[in-house]
mmCIF file of C-alpha atoms in Angstrom:
data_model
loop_
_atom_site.group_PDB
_atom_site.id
_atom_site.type_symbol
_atom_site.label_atom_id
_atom_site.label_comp_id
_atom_site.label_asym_id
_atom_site.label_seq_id
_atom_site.Cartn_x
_atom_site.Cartn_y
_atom_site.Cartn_z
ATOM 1 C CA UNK A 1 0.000 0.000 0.000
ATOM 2 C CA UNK A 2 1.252 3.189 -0.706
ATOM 3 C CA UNK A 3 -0.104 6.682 0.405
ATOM 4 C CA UNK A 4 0.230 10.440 -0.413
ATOM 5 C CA UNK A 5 -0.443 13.143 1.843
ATOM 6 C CA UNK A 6 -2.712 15.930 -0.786
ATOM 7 C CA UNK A 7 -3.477 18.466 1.259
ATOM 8 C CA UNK A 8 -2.867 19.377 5.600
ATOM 9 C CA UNK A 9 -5.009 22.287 6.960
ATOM 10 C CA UNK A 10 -4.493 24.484 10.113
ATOM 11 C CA UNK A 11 -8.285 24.829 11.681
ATOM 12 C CA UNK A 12 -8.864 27.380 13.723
ATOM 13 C CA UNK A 13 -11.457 27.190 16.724
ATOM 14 C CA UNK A 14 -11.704 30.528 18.734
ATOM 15 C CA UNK A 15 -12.878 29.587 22.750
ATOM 16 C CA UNK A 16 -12.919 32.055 25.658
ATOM 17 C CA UNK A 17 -9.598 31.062 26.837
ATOM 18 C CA UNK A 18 -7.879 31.870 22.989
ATOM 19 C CA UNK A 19 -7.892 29.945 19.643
ATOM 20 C CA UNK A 20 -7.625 26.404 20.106
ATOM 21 C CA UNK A 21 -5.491 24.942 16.576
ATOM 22 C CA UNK A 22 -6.134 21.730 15.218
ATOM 23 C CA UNK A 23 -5.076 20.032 11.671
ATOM 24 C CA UNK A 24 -6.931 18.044 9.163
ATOM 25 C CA UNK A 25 -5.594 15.758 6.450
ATOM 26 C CA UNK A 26 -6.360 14.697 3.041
ATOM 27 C CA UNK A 27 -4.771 11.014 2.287
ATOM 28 C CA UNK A 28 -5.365 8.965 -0.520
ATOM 29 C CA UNK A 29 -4.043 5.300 -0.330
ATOM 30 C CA UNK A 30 -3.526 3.200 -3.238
ATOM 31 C CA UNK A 31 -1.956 -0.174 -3.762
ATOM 32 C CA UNK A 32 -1.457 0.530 -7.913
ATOM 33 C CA UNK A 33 -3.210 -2.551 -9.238
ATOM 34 C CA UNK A 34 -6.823 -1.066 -9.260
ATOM 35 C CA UNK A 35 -7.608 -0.161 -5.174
ATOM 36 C CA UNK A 36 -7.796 3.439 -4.477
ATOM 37 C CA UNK A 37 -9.199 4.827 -1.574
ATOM 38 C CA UNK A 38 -9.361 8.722 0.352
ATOM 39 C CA UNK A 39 -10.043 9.974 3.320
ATOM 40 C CA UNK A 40 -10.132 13.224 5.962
ATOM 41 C CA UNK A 41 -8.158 12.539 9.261
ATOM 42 C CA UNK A 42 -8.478 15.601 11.894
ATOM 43 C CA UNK A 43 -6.479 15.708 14.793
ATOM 44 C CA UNK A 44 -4.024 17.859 17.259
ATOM 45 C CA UNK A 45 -1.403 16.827 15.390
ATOM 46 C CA UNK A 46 -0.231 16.582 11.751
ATOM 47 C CA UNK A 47 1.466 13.339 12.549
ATOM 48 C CA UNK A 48 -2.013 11.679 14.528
ATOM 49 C CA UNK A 49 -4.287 13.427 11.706
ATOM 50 C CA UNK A 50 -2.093 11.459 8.569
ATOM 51 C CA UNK A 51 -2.193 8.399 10.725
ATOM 52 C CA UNK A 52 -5.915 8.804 10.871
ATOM 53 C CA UNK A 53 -6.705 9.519 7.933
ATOM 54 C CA UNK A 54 -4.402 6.785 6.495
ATOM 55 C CA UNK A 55 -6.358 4.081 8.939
ATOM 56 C CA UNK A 56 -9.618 5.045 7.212
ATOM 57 C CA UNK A 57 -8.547 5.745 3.412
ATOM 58 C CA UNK A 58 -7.332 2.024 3.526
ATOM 59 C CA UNK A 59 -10.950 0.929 4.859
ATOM 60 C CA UNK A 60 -12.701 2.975 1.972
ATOM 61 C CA UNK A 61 -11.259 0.797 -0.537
ATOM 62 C CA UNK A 62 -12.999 1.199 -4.099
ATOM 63 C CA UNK A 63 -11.821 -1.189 -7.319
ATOM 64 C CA UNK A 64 -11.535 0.457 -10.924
ATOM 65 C CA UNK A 65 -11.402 -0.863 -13.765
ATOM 66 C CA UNK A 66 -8.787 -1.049 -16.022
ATOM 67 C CA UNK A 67 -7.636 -1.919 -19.315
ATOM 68 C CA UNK A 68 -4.499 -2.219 -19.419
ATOM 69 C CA UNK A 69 -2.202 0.979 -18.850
ATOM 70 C CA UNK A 70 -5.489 2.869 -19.098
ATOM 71 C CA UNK A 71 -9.340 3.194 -18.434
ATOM 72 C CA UNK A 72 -11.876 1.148 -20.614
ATOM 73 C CA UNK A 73 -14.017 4.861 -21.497
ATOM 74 C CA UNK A 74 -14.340 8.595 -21.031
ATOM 75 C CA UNK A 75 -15.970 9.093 -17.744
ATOM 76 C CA UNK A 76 -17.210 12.390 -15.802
ATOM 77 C CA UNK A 77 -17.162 12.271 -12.014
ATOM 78 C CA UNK A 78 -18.751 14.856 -9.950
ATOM 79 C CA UNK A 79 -18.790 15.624 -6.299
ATOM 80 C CA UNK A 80 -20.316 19.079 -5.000
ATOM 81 C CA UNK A 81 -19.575 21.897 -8.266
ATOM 82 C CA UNK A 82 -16.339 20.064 -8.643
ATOM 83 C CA UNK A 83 -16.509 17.989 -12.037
ATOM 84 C CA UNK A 84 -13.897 16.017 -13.251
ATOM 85 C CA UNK A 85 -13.378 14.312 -16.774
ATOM 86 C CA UNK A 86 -11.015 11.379 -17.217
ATOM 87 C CA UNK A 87 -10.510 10.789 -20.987
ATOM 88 C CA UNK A 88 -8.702 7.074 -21.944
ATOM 89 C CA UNK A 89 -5.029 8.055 -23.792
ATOM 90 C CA UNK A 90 -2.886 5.541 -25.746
ATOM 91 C CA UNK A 91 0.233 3.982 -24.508
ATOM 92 C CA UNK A 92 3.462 5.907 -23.927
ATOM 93 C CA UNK A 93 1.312 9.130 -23.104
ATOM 94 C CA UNK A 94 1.793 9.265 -19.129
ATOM 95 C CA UNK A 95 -0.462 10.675 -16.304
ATOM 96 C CA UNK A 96 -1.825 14.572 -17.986
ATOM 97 C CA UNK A 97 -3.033 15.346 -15.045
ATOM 98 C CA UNK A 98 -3.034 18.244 -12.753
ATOM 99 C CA UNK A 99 -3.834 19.364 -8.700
ATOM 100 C CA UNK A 100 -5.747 16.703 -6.711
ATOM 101 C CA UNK A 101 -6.706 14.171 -9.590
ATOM 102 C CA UNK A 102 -2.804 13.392 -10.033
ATOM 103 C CA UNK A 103 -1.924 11.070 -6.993
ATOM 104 C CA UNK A 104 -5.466 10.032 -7.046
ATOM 105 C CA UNK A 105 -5.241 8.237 -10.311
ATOM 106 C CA UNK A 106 -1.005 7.305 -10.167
ATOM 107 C CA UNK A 107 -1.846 4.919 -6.533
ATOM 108 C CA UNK A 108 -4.870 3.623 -8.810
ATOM 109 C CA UNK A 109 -2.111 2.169 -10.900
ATOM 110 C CA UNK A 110 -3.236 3.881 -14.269
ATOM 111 C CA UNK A 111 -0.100 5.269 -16.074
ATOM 112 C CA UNK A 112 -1.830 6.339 -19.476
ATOM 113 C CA UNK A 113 -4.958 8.853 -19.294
ATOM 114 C CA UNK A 114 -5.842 12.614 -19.548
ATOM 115 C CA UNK A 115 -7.989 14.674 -16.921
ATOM 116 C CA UNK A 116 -9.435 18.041 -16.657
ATOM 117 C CA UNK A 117 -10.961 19.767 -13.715
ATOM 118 C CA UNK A 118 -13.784 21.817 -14.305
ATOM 119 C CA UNK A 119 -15.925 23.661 -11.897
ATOM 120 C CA UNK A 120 -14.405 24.087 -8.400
ATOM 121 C CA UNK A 121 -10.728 23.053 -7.713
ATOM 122 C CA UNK A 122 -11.027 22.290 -3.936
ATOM 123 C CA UNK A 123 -8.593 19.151 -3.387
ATOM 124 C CA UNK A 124 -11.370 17.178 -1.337
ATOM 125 C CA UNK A 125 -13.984 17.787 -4.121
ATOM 126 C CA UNK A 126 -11.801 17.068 -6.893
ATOM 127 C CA UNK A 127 -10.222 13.739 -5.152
ATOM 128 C CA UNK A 128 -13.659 12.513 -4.478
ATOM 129 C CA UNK A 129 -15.048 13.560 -8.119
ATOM 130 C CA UNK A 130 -12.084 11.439 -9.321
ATOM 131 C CA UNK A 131 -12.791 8.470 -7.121
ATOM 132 C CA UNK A 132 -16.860 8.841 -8.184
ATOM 133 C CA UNK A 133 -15.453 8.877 -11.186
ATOM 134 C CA UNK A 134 -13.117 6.005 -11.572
ATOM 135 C CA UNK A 135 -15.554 3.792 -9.131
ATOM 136 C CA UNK A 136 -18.586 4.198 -12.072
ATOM 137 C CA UNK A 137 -15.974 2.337 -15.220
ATOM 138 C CA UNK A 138 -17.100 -0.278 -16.414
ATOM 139 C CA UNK A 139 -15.197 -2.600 -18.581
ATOM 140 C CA UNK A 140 -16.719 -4.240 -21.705
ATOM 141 C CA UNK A 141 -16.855 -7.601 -19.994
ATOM 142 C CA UNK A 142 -18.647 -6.520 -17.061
ATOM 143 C CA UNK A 143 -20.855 -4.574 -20.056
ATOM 144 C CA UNK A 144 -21.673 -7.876 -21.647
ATOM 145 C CA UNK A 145 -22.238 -10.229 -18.299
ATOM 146 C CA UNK A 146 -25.013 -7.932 -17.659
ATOM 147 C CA UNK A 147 -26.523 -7.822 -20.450
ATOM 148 C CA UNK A 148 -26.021 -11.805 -21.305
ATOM 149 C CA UNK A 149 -24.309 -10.885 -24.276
ATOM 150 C CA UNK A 150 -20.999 -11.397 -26.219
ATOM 151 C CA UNK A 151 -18.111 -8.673 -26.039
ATOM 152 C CA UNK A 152 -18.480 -9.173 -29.564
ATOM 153 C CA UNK A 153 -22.132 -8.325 -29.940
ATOM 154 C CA UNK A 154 -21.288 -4.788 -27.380
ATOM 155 C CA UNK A 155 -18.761 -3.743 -29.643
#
């Protein structure tokens, strides 16, 4: 499993007795054969908030599919006005992808594909758009055993 930190933030709660300062993280986890997973881990600490947030990404597990180097199909994820588009890219053509989508889709395992952010560019929003995203491919096999068809008679 591997993991990158996206994003820490400094939170800010103001009490009678002063501000009280607490951190939250943004993790994704990934084990690059098709498991990618996120999550938010708040604590004291930056340390106890990775570890947190760590714990849970790896319990929030999706699968994508894959074919080969890249995804089966153009997809659009959304989450909140954050919209992200994951288009399929031939061989050789490496991860064109920028901010929060980037790690997202590398600790998926993809190495081929092309994204664009549209809407918002908030890190959590655009790491869970991405996630939507990737979690709602379907392959051409899973296409055809629900229909009771051929691949043949899909394509």
């Amino acid at each position: 499993m591997d993991k990158k930190l996206v994003d820490v933030r400094r939170v800010t709660k103001v009490v009678k007795g002063g501000r009280t300062f607490r951190f939250s993280a943004l993790v994704v986890v990934g084990d690059k054969k098709g498991k990618v997973g996120m999550a938010i881990g708040k604590a004291t600490e930056v340390p106890m908030a990775i570890e947190k947030a760590t714990n849970l990404a790896k319990r929030n597990m999706v699968t994508v599919s894959m074919s080969g180097t890249t995804i089966p199909h153009e997809i659009i994820g959304k989450y909140g006005k954050s919209s992200v588009k994951l288009m399929p890219s031939k061989e050789g053509t490496g991860v064109i992808a920028g901010g929060a989508v980037r790690p997202v889709v590398e600790l998926c395992g993809i190495k081929d594909i092309t994204a664009k952010v549209y809407g918002s560019r908030n890190k959590i929003n655009c790491v869970r758009a991405t996630i939507n995203a990737l979690n709602e491919l379907r392959s051409a096999q899973e296409i055809a055993a629900l229909r009771g068809k051929t691949v043949e008679e899909i394509l």
